[in-house]
Every structure is written in C-alpha cells, then in structure tokens.
Amino acid sequence: MSEPARPQRRNEIRQQNETLILQAAEKVFAEAGFGGATMQLIADLAGLPKANLHYYFATKEELYRKVVQNIFEIWLHAADSLDNAPGPIEGIGAYIDAKMEISRRHPDGSKVWASEVMHGAPVIQDYLETTLRDWTAGRAALIQRWIDEGKMAAVNPEHLLYMLWATTQHYADFGHQIETLNGGPLTDAQWLRAKDSVKAMILRGIGAV
Amino acid sequence: MSEPARPQRRNEIRQQNETLILQAAEKVFAEAGFGGATMQLIADLAGLPKANLHYYFATKEELYRKVVQNIFEIWLHAADSLDNAPGPIEGIGAYIDAKMEISRRHPDGSKVWASEVMHGAPVIQDYLETTLRDWTAGRAALIQRWIDEGKMAAVNPEHLLYMLWATTQHYADFGHQIETLNGGPLTDAQWLRAKDSVKAMILRGIGAV
DNA sequence: TCTTTTCCTGACCGTATGGTCAGATTGAAG
DNA sequence: CTTCAATCTGACCATACGGTCAGGAAAAGA
C-alpha cells in the first residue's frame, strides 16, 4: 500500500493534525464565539496538548482566521449552481438547495461566519471588499439579465441575494431556536419540507413560474 | 417643577444609572460578544467606575441576562401589528415594516439576540420553550386561518415565520456586510427600498395580492 | 549508525479579567 | 443637626488565559 491507513509520514502528520485542530476550532468558535473560545478547549476537543496547537498555529487569531477563510471558500463554491443555469427557476432553485445543504451539514461554519460579520468583520473585511463585492456584482448582473429577458419579475437583485442568504443561513445560525420550536432536530422529511417551502415562497416571490 | 431636568432624587439615580449601564452593555455585548465583552469596557462607555457596575448588577451574567430580556420584550411587542389585521397583506406587511424598523433602530439588540441563540440560548432557553413557543403557535394558527379563508397561498406557516425573522433581522445582524457591499450606510431612500423589496417579494411569495 | 530536521509537551510567565471590600460621600428622615 | 440607609469608588485579590521555552522523542537523510 502506498497510502497506509495509520501512517506517520511527515507530510501526513502535519496535514492530519492541522485539519483535526481546524475542525475542533470551528466547533468551539461556533459555540463560544471568538472571545469565549479558549485554546485549552480547542486542544481538549482535538485531543492534543495546548502547546501543540501553538506549534501549528502561532496565535489564536491565526487559527481563527484560517477557520473563517475555510468557510468563505465553501460559501463561494456553493454559487456554482447559480451560473450556467438557463433561468431563475433552475439557477436560484439549485442555489437554495446548495445553501440549505450547507446549513445542514456545516452549521458551525455558518455560525462562525455570522459571528465574524456581526462583530464588524475584523478579520475578513478585505474579503468583503474585494471577493464578495465582485461576486455579488456578478450575480446581481446575472439576475438583472434574467429580468430583462422576462424570465422573472423586476425585483431588486441585491435585496434578492440578501433574502437568499438570510433565509438559508437562518436554518444554521438559528438552528437552536428552530429545534426548540420544533421539539427536536429536524428530520430528513422536515429538512425536505423546509427546502421546498423556501424554494416555493422565493421562486413565487420573484415571479419565476 | 415636580420633575426637574438634572435631579439627584434617589429613585431617579437608580433608574438613570441602570438604563445607562444597560445601553452601554447592549452595545459592547453586540460588538464583542459575551466572551469578548469586559466589564471595564462597559463601564468606560457608561462613564462609570467598574465597581459601580457591580453595585447595580452583581455579575456579568446578570447584566447580560437583563440586556437579552429587554430585547425579547421589544421583539414580542413588534408582533402586535400582525394581530387584528384583516388579512395577510395588511398584517404581514405591517409586521415586516415593524421588524425592519427595529433592525434599523436597534441593530445592537438584534445582534445580541442572534448571538445568544447561536450559542445555544444558555440564558433564555426557558423563554424559547414557553413564551416564544406559544407566540409562534398562535401566529401560525392565524396564518393558517388566512390560508383556509383563501386569502393567501397554502404555505407552511412556521417556515413563513422563519423567513420573516431571517429576512428582516438580516439587515441588522449582517448590517456590516450590507454596508460594505453598499459602499456605506443605507440612506433613508435605500432603507425604504429595502423594506419595499422585502414586502413585495414575500407578499407575492405567499400569494397575497 | 550518526546527523539533522521536524514534531511534541510539561512547566512556566505576564497580563487581563471578574469580582470583592472597606471606607467615603450623599441624599432622605426625624 | 443627627442619624440612617443608599450610593459610590480606589485598591486589591484570585484565577484563567494566551503564549513561551527548553528539552525530549521520532522520523528523514546520509
């Protein structure tokens, strides 16, 4: 085997421990916020001594930055569904599907992102001003094109994007509230219904039928 | 004058300092999160010595609890617009107006609430399970009644409520992101457009026309 | 095998934070 | 004026946290 299951190859040690730490960090940052999170908690969750964390990530800020950057990557790739779609029904429908799936599979990441933005984006302000800004402008233009082609109602593209973000991420960021009102975690069927409800209301709301 | 402008009446001293501290606390908690906020920061913002804070609020947790409870009150009263409305156009329209206004006027409160829920509602879990649960059930029934009367499409009432919360609160919680994309704070006209966009998309989305 | 580089970690340090307290100050009551 | 209770605050304390470091273990290279 050239790729053994429990190896101690140098390359893999680094890779393995870094992802281990990043996963633990994402969870702790999501649950406690940046200020409430402690390196000791992250270390315990990762099953490593605290000093080992500082070997891979010099400071708490650096570790946090990596966590946020990872989330941002996932976020952006979710938008591939929007592009190359013939119209809003397929494009926005698929985008909602993708974002709802992220809310379900990566709720911690969503919370860290929300927390970061709520606190004024001290770490990823530059991303907002460059990458996200360009991204938004591009998709707004795409939506405007669909409007001009008579494929949907003349809604404001930016506010439509905000609504898409808000509605889908709500199921992650406010998942605890939803679970409390629901009397427990959403089942597969309930997630499906949530997704369908969101898609139905938004697609009808933008006149794409 | 029985109510002088700068009095030092015992009653008013307490009242005045408590609200002063609560306002400062709301801002600091919103900007830094519970873990990142410090009593010293709150004291400085309130213009009082730190020890004075502990005279009015024994612990950081107690102060935080009061802040969250205050927000919750405002939240609930915003729903009066829903009740006693003849139908969804007036009721939900007014509710969106009210919640958008709160997002504009009390963004800090909204952020503290979001943060509290995201971290698993350690402080207001009982409120979620009692007050909010009853509240939600009542409004869901109201929406269902409108559906049964043919005044709107047969959407899922709970998911409609989630969409209303998510969309309106997004303008407070993610206000920094929106401002960055917008190139500055929203003007009066832009807030009006935001409100109208949200109302138009949601009302059309639920088939209330 | 010997050397070098990477990885690992217990013990430690300086600082910041939440909270305390004794005593001063100030308004109310008689 | 005197008394009493409420209000205020500088100084202080114990703790917890982020971060450091010297030195040991282990893999890679020669």
Short mmCIF file of C-alpha atoms (C1' of nucleotides) in Angstrom, two decimals:
data_model
loop_
_atom_site.label_atom_id
_atom_site.label_comp_id
_atom_site.label_asym_id
_atom_site.label_seq_id
_atom_site.Cartn_x
_atom_site.Cartn_y
_atom_site.Cartn_z
CA MET A 1 0.00 0.00 0.00
CA SER A 2 1.39 3.36 -0.91
CA GLU A 3 -1.24 5.05 1.28
CA PRO A 4 -1.44 3.16 4.58
CA ALA A 5 -4.33 3.74 6.95
CA ARG A 6 -2.44 4.78 10.10
CA PRO A 7 0.82 6.15 8.83
CA GLN A 8 3.20 8.53 10.46
CA ARG A 9 4.60 10.06 7.34
CA ARG A 10 5.80 13.58 7.97
CA ASN A 11 3.55 15.14 5.38
CA GLU A 12 0.51 13.39 6.63
CA ILE A 13 1.16 14.16 10.27
CA ARG A 14 1.05 17.84 9.57
CA GLN A 15 -1.98 17.61 7.30
CA GLN A 16 -3.83 15.38 9.72
CA ASN A 17 -3.20 17.46 12.82
CA GLU A 18 -3.99 20.74 11.11
CA THR A 19 -7.39 19.55 9.96
CA LEU A 20 -8.01 18.00 13.35
CA ILE A 21 -7.30 21.31 15.04
CA LEU A 22 -9.29 23.29 12.48
CA GLN A 23 -12.35 21.08 12.96
CA ALA A 24 -12.18 21.40 16.73
CA ALA A 25 -11.63 25.13 16.44
CA GLU A 26 -14.62 25.60 14.16
CA LYS A 27 -16.86 23.90 16.67
CA VAL A 28 -15.54 25.76 19.70
CA PHE A 29 -15.58 29.14 17.95
CA ALA A 30 -19.16 28.46 16.84
CA GLU A 31 -20.31 27.50 20.32
CA ALA A 32 -18.46 30.09 22.37
CA GLY A 33 -17.59 32.90 19.97
CA PHE A 34 -14.06 34.15 19.48
CA GLY A 35 -13.82 35.76 22.89
CA GLY A 36 -15.39 32.86 24.71
CA ALA A 37 -13.33 30.21 22.99
CA THR A 38 -10.13 29.12 24.69
CA MET A 39 -7.12 27.36 23.23
CA GLN A 40 -7.43 24.83 26.03
CA LEU A 41 -10.98 23.90 24.97
CA ILE A 42 -9.94 23.51 21.37
CA ALA A 43 -6.94 21.44 22.41
CA ASP A 44 -9.08 19.15 24.55
CA LEU A 45 -11.60 18.65 21.76
CA ALA A 46 -8.81 17.90 19.30
CA GLY A 47 -7.18 15.56 21.80
CA LEU A 48 -3.86 17.39 21.73
CA PRO A 49 -1.84 19.30 24.29
CA LYS A 50 -2.35 23.03 24.15
CA ALA A 51 1.29 23.70 23.34
CA ASN A 52 0.91 21.55 20.25
CA LEU A 53 -1.73 23.90 18.89
CA HIS A 54 0.71 26.76 19.10
CA TYR A 55 3.22 24.69 17.16
CA TYR A 56 0.84 24.60 14.18
CA PHE A 57 -0.91 27.93 14.69
CA ALA A 58 1.13 30.66 16.32
CA THR A 59 -1.78 32.61 17.77
CA LYS A 60 -5.48 32.27 18.45
CA GLU A 61 -6.14 34.93 15.83
CA GLU A 62 -4.22 32.99 13.18
CA LEU A 63 -6.21 29.84 13.92
CA TYR A 64 -9.48 31.77 13.81
CA ARG A 65 -8.50 33.38 10.54
CA LYS A 66 -7.92 30.00 8.93
CA VAL A 67 -11.30 28.77 10.14
CA VAL A 68 -13.09 31.76 8.67
CA GLN A 69 -11.21 31.51 5.39
CA ASN A 70 -12.18 27.85 5.04
CA ILE A 71 -15.84 28.73 5.47
CA PHE A 72 -15.61 31.51 2.95
CA GLU A 73 -14.29 29.06 0.36
CA ILE A 74 -17.21 26.68 0.84
CA TRP A 75 -19.57 29.63 0.62
CA LEU A 76 -18.28 30.80 -2.73
CA HIS A 77 -18.28 27.39 -4.36
CA ALA A 78 -21.93 26.95 -3.48
CA ALA A 79 -22.72 29.57 -6.06
CA ASP A 80 -21.56 27.48 -8.98
CA SER A 81 -25.16 26.25 -9.13
CA LEU A 82 -26.31 29.77 -9.99
CA ASP A 83 -24.09 30.08 -13.02
CA ASN A 84 -24.72 28.29 -16.27
CA ALA A 85 -28.38 27.92 -15.39
CA PRO A 86 -30.86 28.67 -18.16
CA GLY A 87 -33.10 30.71 -15.88
CA PRO A 88 -34.05 31.65 -12.32
CA ILE A 89 -36.09 28.54 -11.64
CA GLU A 90 -33.14 26.23 -12.15
CA GLY A 91 -30.42 28.64 -11.01
CA ILE A 92 -31.96 30.06 -7.87
CA GLY A 93 -33.64 26.77 -7.07
CA ALA A 94 -30.31 24.99 -7.17
CA TYR A 95 -28.63 27.77 -5.19
CA ILE A 96 -31.23 27.44 -2.43
CA ASP A 97 -30.74 23.67 -2.44
CA ALA A 98 -26.98 24.08 -2.14
CA LYS A 99 -27.14 26.67 0.62
CA MET A 100 -29.71 24.74 2.61
CA GLU A 101 -27.47 21.71 2.38
CA ILE A 102 -24.55 23.72 3.70
CA SER A 103 -26.70 24.97 6.58
CA ARG A 104 -27.48 21.39 7.40
CA ARG A 105 -24.00 19.94 7.01
CA HIS A 106 -21.86 22.82 8.24
CA PRO A 107 -23.91 24.73 10.81
CA ASP A 108 -20.81 25.54 12.83
CA GLY A 109 -19.11 27.17 9.91
CA SER A 110 -22.16 29.26 9.22
CA LYS A 111 -22.25 30.42 12.82
CA VAL A 112 -18.60 31.41 12.84
CA TRP A 113 -19.16 33.40 9.67
CA ALA A 114 -22.23 35.11 11.11
CA SER A 115 -20.38 35.93 14.30
CA GLU A 116 -17.45 37.35 12.37
CA VAL A 117 -19.66 39.62 10.28
CA MET A 118 -21.78 40.68 13.26
CA HIS A 119 -18.66 41.85 15.06
CA GLY A 120 -17.69 44.06 12.16
CA ALA A 121 -15.65 41.53 10.17
CA PRO A 122 -12.34 42.39 11.89
CA VAL A 123 -10.60 39.50 10.18
CA ILE A 124 -12.11 39.24 6.71
CA GLN A 125 -13.01 42.83 5.94
CA ASP A 126 -10.71 42.75 2.93
CA TYR A 127 -12.52 39.70 1.54
CA LEU A 128 -15.82 41.52 1.85
CA GLU A 129 -14.47 44.49 -0.03
CA THR A 130 -12.89 42.50 -2.84
CA THR A 131 -14.01 38.93 -3.43
CA LEU A 132 -17.52 39.18 -2.04
CA ARG A 133 -18.12 42.54 -3.66
CA ASP A 134 -17.14 41.24 -7.08
CA TRP A 135 -19.09 38.05 -6.54
CA THR A 136 -22.22 39.99 -5.62
CA ALA A 137 -21.92 42.37 -8.54
CA GLY A 138 -21.59 39.46 -10.93
CA ARG A 139 -24.62 37.59 -9.65
CA ALA A 140 -26.69 40.77 -9.48
CA ALA A 141 -25.90 41.31 -13.15
CA LEU A 142 -26.95 37.76 -13.90
CA ILE A 143 -30.25 38.26 -12.13
CA GLN A 144 -30.78 41.56 -13.93
CA ARG A 145 -30.24 39.76 -17.22
CA TRP A 146 -32.96 37.29 -16.32
CA ILE A 147 -35.26 40.19 -15.51
CA ASP A 148 -34.52 41.87 -18.80
CA GLU A 149 -35.26 38.62 -20.59
CA GLY A 150 -38.68 38.50 -18.92
CA LYS A 151 -37.87 35.34 -17.01
CA MET A 152 -38.77 36.80 -13.62
CA ALA A 153 -40.31 39.87 -12.01
CA ALA A 154 -38.37 43.12 -11.73
CA VAL A 155 -37.12 42.70 -8.19
CA ASN A 156 -34.03 44.39 -6.80
CA PRO A 157 -31.21 41.88 -7.37
CA GLU A 158 -29.19 42.86 -4.29
CA HIS A 159 -32.12 42.51 -1.93
CA LEU A 160 -32.98 39.20 -3.52
CA LEU A 161 -29.46 37.98 -2.76
CA TYR A 162 -29.78 39.21 0.84
CA MET A 163 -33.03 37.32 1.15
CA LEU A 164 -31.43 34.15 -0.19
CA TRP A 165 -28.53 34.42 2.25
CA ALA A 166 -30.72 35.34 5.20
CA THR A 167 -33.31 32.65 4.68
CA THR A 168 -30.96 29.75 4.05
CA GLN A 169 -28.39 30.62 6.70
CA HIS A 170 -31.15 31.13 9.25
CA TYR A 171 -31.57 27.36 9.40
CA ALA A 172 -27.98 27.06 10.59
CA ASP A 173 -27.46 30.21 12.65
CA PHE A 174 -30.82 29.97 14.41
CA GLY A 175 -30.92 26.20 14.28
CA HIS A 176 -31.17 26.00 18.03
CA GLN A 177 -34.27 28.18 18.06
CA ILE A 178 -35.85 26.17 15.28
CA GLU A 179 -35.08 22.91 17.04
CA THR A 180 -36.62 24.22 20.24
CA LEU A 181 -39.80 25.28 18.47
CA ASN A 182 -39.83 22.02 16.55
CA GLY A 183 -39.37 19.95 19.67
CA GLY A 184 -36.19 18.36 18.40
CA PRO A 185 -33.82 18.29 15.43
CA LEU A 186 -35.42 18.41 12.01
CA THR A 187 -35.89 15.01 10.44
CA ASP A 188 -34.98 14.24 6.85
CA ALA A 189 -38.57 14.83 5.83
CA GLN A 190 -38.68 18.13 7.71
CA TRP A 191 -35.49 19.34 6.06
CA LEU A 192 -37.01 18.48 2.70
CA ARG A 193 -40.14 20.41 3.58
CA ALA A 194 -38.07 23.38 4.74
CA LYS A 195 -36.15 23.39 1.49
CA ASP A 196 -39.32 23.13 -0.56
CA SER A 197 -41.05 25.84 1.45
CA VAL A 198 -38.18 28.25 0.96
CA LYS A 199 -37.93 27.48 -2.73
CA ALA A 200 -41.66 27.77 -3.27
CA MET A 201 -42.03 31.10 -1.49
CA ILE A 202 -38.96 32.71 -3.03
CA LEU A 203 -39.49 31.47 -6.57
CA ARG A 204 -43.11 32.61 -6.46
CA GLY A 205 -41.96 35.81 -4.81
CA ILE A 206 -39.74 36.71 -7.74
CA GLY A 207 -42.35 35.72 -10.27
CA ALA A 208 -40.45 32.78 -11.68
CA VAL A 209 -43.05 30.26 -12.64
CA MET B 1 -41.33 71.56 38.60
CA SER B 2 -42.02 68.22 40.14
CA GLU B 3 -39.71 66.56 37.62
CA PRO B 4 -36.54 68.62 37.36
CA ALA B 5 -34.12 68.08 34.49
CA ARG B 6 -30.95 67.24 36.42
CA PRO B 7 -32.17 65.93 39.72
CA GLN B 8 -30.47 63.61 42.13
CA ARG B 9 -33.56 62.05 43.58
CA ARG B 10 -32.81 58.60 44.92
CA ASN B 11 -35.35 56.86 42.69
CA GLU B 12 -34.12 58.56 39.59
CA ILE B 13 -30.47 57.90 40.32
CA ARG B 14 -31.04 54.20 40.29
CA GLN B 15 -33.30 54.28 37.25
CA GLN B 16 -30.96 56.54 35.34
CA ASN B 17 -27.79 54.58 36.05
CA GLU B 18 -29.36 51.24 35.33
CA THR B 19 -30.53 52.28 31.88
CA LEU B 20 -27.18 53.95 31.26
CA ILE B 21 -25.39 50.72 32.06
CA LEU B 22 -27.85 48.61 30.09
CA GLN B 23 -27.42 50.74 26.99
CA ALA B 24 -23.65 50.57 27.21
CA ALA B 25 -23.79 46.84 27.85
CA GLU B 26 -26.03 46.23 24.84
CA LYS B 27 -23.56 47.96 22.58
CA VAL B 28 -20.48 46.23 23.98
CA PHE B 29 -22.10 42.80 24.00
CA ALA B 30 -23.20 43.34 20.40
CA GLU B 31 -19.75 44.39 19.26
CA ALA B 32 -17.64 41.92 21.18
CA GLY B 33 -19.94 39.05 22.12
CA PHE B 34 -20.43 37.88 25.66
CA GLY B 35 -16.97 36.38 26.00
CA GLY B 36 -15.21 39.31 24.36
CA ALA B 37 -17.04 41.97 26.31
CA THR B 38 -15.42 43.21 29.51
CA MET B 39 -16.97 44.98 32.45
CA GLN B 40 -14.27 47.62 32.10
CA LEU B 41 -15.32 48.41 28.52
CA ILE B 42 -18.95 48.69 29.53
CA ALA B 43 -18.02 50.88 32.48
CA ASP B 44 -15.94 53.20 30.32
CA LEU B 45 -18.73 53.53 27.75
CA ALA B 46 -21.24 54.26 30.51
CA GLY B 47 -18.84 56.74 32.11
CA LEU B 48 -18.89 54.97 35.46
CA PRO B 49 -16.27 53.19 37.54
CA LYS B 50 -16.27 49.46 37.13
CA ALA B 51 -17.09 48.84 40.78
CA ASN B 52 -20.25 50.86 40.31
CA LEU B 53 -21.48 48.40 37.72
CA HIS B 54 -21.18 45.62 40.24
CA TYR B 55 -23.23 47.67 42.66
CA TYR B 56 -26.19 47.58 40.27
CA PHE B 57 -25.54 44.24 38.61
CA ALA B 58 -23.83 41.62 40.73
CA THR B 59 -22.28 39.66 37.89
CA LYS B 60 -21.57 39.93 34.18
CA GLU B 61 -24.10 37.18 33.58
CA GLU B 62 -26.85 39.06 35.40
CA LEU B 63 -26.19 42.19 33.35
CA TYR B 64 -26.20 40.18 30.15
CA ARG B 65 -29.43 38.47 31.14
CA LYS B 66 -31.17 41.82 31.61
CA VAL B 67 -29.96 43.00 28.21
CA VAL B 68 -31.32 39.91 26.48
CA GLN B 69 -34.63 40.11 28.31
CA ASN B 70 -35.07 43.74 27.26
CA ILE B 71 -34.57 42.79 23.64
CA PHE B 72 -37.01 39.95 23.89
CA GLU B 73 -39.70 42.35 25.11
CA ILE B 74 -39.24 44.66 22.14
CA TRP B 75 -39.35 41.65 19.86
CA LEU B 76 -42.68 40.42 21.13
CA HIS B 77 -44.41 43.77 21.02
CA ALA B 78 -43.47 44.14 17.36
CA ALA B 79 -45.99 41.45 16.60
CA ASP B 80 -48.99 43.48 17.66
CA SER B 81 -49.11 44.60 14.04
CA LEU B 82 -49.86 41.05 12.97
CA ASP B 83 -52.89 40.71 15.15
CA ASN B 84 -56.19 42.39 14.44
CA ALA B 85 -55.28 42.67 10.78
CA PRO B 86 -57.99 41.78 8.29
CA GLY B 87 -55.63 39.74 6.13
CA PRO B 88 -52.03 38.89 5.25
CA ILE B 89 -51.42 41.95 3.12
CA GLU B 90 -52.04 44.31 6.00
CA GLY B 91 -50.87 42.02 8.78
CA ILE B 92 -47.65 40.65 7.34
CA GLY B 93 -46.94 43.90 5.58
CA ALA B 94 -47.14 45.79 8.86
CA TYR B 95 -45.10 43.12 10.62
CA ILE B 96 -42.31 43.45 8.05
CA ASP B 97 -42.43 47.21 8.45
CA ALA B 98 -42.18 46.91 12.23
CA LYS B 99 -39.34 44.41 12.18
CA MET B 100 -37.37 46.32 9.57
CA GLU B 101 -37.72 49.41 11.71
CA ILE B 102 -36.37 47.51 14.70
CA SER B 103 -33.45 46.28 12.64
CA ARG B 104 -32.72 49.86 11.74
CA ARG B 105 -33.19 51.41 15.18
CA HIS B 106 -31.93 48.62 17.44
CA PRO B 107 -29.28 46.75 15.48
CA ASP B 108 -27.27 46.08 18.63
CA GLY B 109 -30.17 44.41 20.35
CA SER B 110 -30.75 42.21 17.33
CA LYS B 111 -27.10 41.16 17.31
CA VAL B 112 -27.11 40.28 20.98
CA TRP B 113 -30.20 38.18 20.45
CA ALA B 114 -28.69 36.43 17.45
CA SER B 115 -25.52 35.75 19.37
CA GLU B 116 -27.43 34.35 22.31
CA VAL B 117 -29.42 31.97 20.14
CA MET B 118 -26.39 30.94 18.09
CA HIS B 119 -24.59 29.92 21.24
CA GLY B 120 -27.44 27.65 22.25
CA ALA B 121 -29.52 30.17 24.21
CA PRO B 122 -27.82 29.45 27.55
CA VAL B 123 -29.65 32.33 29.19
CA ILE B 124 -33.10 32.44 27.60
CA GLN B 125 -33.75 28.80 26.82
CA ASP B 126 -36.81 28.83 29.10
CA TYR B 127 -38.23 31.80 27.19
CA LEU B 128 -37.84 29.93 23.93
CA GLU B 129 -39.66 26.93 25.33
CA THR B 130 -42.55 28.86 26.83
CA THR B 131 -43.21 32.39 25.60
CA LEU B 132 -41.78 32.10 22.11
CA ARG B 133 -43.29 28.68 21.58
CA ASP B 134 -46.78 29.91 22.48
CA TRP B 135 -46.28 33.04 20.46
CA THR B 136 -45.26 31.07 17.39
CA ALA B 137 -48.12 28.60 17.70
CA GLY B 138 -50.61 31.46 17.94
CA ARG B 139 -49.33 33.27 14.87
CA ALA B 140 -49.04 30.05 12.89
CA ALA B 141 -52.70 29.42 13.63
CA LEU B 142 -53.55 32.93 12.48
CA ILE B 143 -51.71 32.38 9.22
CA GLN B 144 -53.40 29.03 8.77
CA ARG B 145 -56.75 30.74 9.20
CA TRP B 146 -55.90 33.17 6.42
CA ILE B 147 -54.95 30.23 4.23
CA ASP B 148 -58.21 28.47 4.99
CA GLU B 149 -60.09 31.64 4.11
CA GLY B 150 -58.37 31.71 0.73
CA LYS B 151 -56.55 34.96 1.47
CA MET B 152 -53.13 33.56 0.65
CA ALA B 153 -51.41 30.51 -0.78
CA ALA B 154 -51.05 27.32 1.26
CA VAL B 155 -47.54 27.88 2.53
CA ASN B 156 -46.15 26.32 5.68
CA PRO B 157 -46.83 28.87 8.44
CA GLU B 158 -43.75 28.04 10.52
CA HIS B 159 -41.38 28.36 7.59
CA LEU B 160 -43.04 31.61 6.62
CA LEU B 161 -42.34 32.95 10.11
CA TYR B 162 -38.73 31.81 9.87
CA MET B 163 -38.43 33.62 6.58
CA LEU B 164 -39.87 36.79 8.08
CA TRP B 165 -37.47 36.68 11.01
CA ALA B 166 -34.47 35.77 8.89
CA THR B 167 -35.03 38.37 6.22
CA THR B 168 -35.77 41.32 8.46
CA GLN B 169 -33.15 40.60 11.10
CA HIS B 170 -30.54 40.08 8.39
CA TYR B 171 -30.48 43.84 7.86
CA ALA B 172 -29.35 44.28 11.47
CA ASP B 173 -27.21 41.21 12.09
CA PHE B 174 -25.41 41.40 8.74
CA GLY B 175 -25.64 45.17 8.54
CA HIS B 176 -21.90 45.48 8.33
CA GLN B 177 -21.76 43.21 5.30
CA ILE B 178 -24.58 45.09 3.62
CA GLU B 179 -22.92 48.41 4.32
CA THR B 180 -19.67 47.16 2.87
CA LEU B 181 -21.35 45.94 -0.31
CA ASN B 182 -23.36 49.15 -0.47
CA GLY B 183 -20.30 51.32 -0.03
CA GLY B 184 -21.67 52.96 3.11
CA PRO B 185 -24.68 53.02 5.42
CA LEU B 186 -28.08 52.75 3.79
CA THR B 187 -29.74 56.09 3.20
CA ASP B 188 -33.36 56.79 4.05
CA ALA B 189 -34.31 56.07 0.46
CA GLN B 190 -32.33 52.82 0.47
CA TRP B 191 -33.99 51.65 3.67
CA LEU B 192 -37.35 52.37 2.08
CA ARG B 193 -36.37 50.39 -0.98
CA ALA B 194 -35.16 47.51 1.19
CA LYS B 195 -38.43 47.47 3.06
CA ASP B 196 -40.46 47.58 -0.14
CA SER B 197 -38.35 44.87 -1.77
CA VAL B 198 -38.79 42.54 1.17
CA LYS B 199 -42.51 43.21 1.35
CA ALA B 200 -43.01 42.80 -2.39
CA MET B 201 -41.12 39.52 -2.60
CA ILE B 202 -42.65 37.94 0.47
CA LEU B 203 -46.23 39.06 -0.15
CA ARG B 204 -46.04 37.84 -3.72
CA GLY B 205 -44.31 34.71 -2.48
CA ILE B 206 -47.24 33.80 -0.25
CA GLY B 207 -49.77 34.63 -2.94
CA ALA B 208 -51.28 37.60 -1.13
CA VAL B 209 -52.23 40.06 -3.80
"C1'" DT C 1 24.83 4.07 12.54
"C1'" DC C 2 25.08 9.08 13.03
"C1'" DT C 3 23.18 13.59 12.00
"C1'" DT C 4 19.63 16.70 11.09
"C1'" DT C 5 15.13 18.30 10.96
"C1'" DT C 6 10.53 18.06 12.42
"C1'" DC C 7 7.36 17.21 15.88
"C1'" DC C 8 5.87 17.16 20.60
"C1'" DT C 9 4.90 18.73 25.53
"C1'" DG C 10 5.14 19.77 30.69
"C1'" DA C 11 6.16 23.57 33.12
"C1'" DC C 12 6.21 28.19 33.37
"C1'" DC C 13 5.13 33.52 32.86
"C1'" DG C 14 2.88 38.08 32.40
"C1'" DT C 15 -1.36 40.00 31.91
"C1'" DA C 16 -6.20 40.93 31.97
"C1'" DT C 17 -10.45 39.95 33.90
"C1'" DG C 18 -14.45 39.26 37.06
"C1'" DG C 19 -15.35 40.15 41.38
"C1'" DT C 20 -14.64 41.97 46.47
"C1'" DC C 21 -14.41 45.20 50.15
"C1'" DA C 22 -13.63 48.80 53.42
"C1'" DG C 23 -14.48 53.15 53.72
"C1'" DA C 24 -16.00 57.74 51.77
"C1'" DT C 25 -19.91 60.51 50.04
"C1'" DT C 26 -24.53 61.87 49.59
"C1'" DG C 27 -29.41 62.18 49.81
"C1'" DA C 28 -33.55 61.17 52.95
"C1'" DA C 29 -35.85 61.15 57.51
"C1'" DG C 30 -36.70 62.86 62.26
"C1'" DC D 1 -28.13 68.95 63.36
"C1'" DT D 2 -28.13 63.93 63.79
"C1'" DT D 3 -28.97 59.51 62.15
"C1'" DC D 4 -29.53 56.14 58.78
"C1'" DA D 5 -29.51 53.94 54.54
"C1'" DA D 6 -28.31 54.21 49.80
"C1'" DT D 7 -24.74 55.24 46.60
"C1'" DC D 8 -20.12 55.38 45.13
"C1'" DT D 9 -15.11 54.01 44.31
"C1'" DG D 10 -9.92 53.16 44.56
"C1'" DA D 11 -7.36 49.46 45.70
"C1'" DC D 12 -6.97 44.87 45.92
"C1'" DC D 13 -7.26 39.57 45.01
"C1'" DA D 14 -7.58 35.00 42.84
"C1'" DT D 15 -8.00 32.98 38.66
"C1'" DA D 16 -7.74 31.90 33.88
"C1'" DC D 17 -5.93 32.75 29.68
"C1'" DG D 18 -2.67 33.32 25.60
"C1'" DG D 19 1.65 32.50 24.77
"C1'" DT D 20 6.77 30.85 25.59
"C1'" DC D 21 10.54 27.74 26.03
"C1'" DA D 22 13.86 24.22 26.91
"C1'" DG D 23 14.42 19.93 26.09
"C1'" DG D 24 12.80 15.19 24.71
"C1'" DA D 25 11.00 11.87 21.02
"C1'" DA D 26 10.74 10.46 16.44
"C1'" DA D 27 11.11 10.46 11.55
"C1'" DA D 28 14.16 11.57 7.37
"C1'" DG D 29 18.51 11.68 5.26
"C1'" DA D 30 23.40 10.30 4.59
#
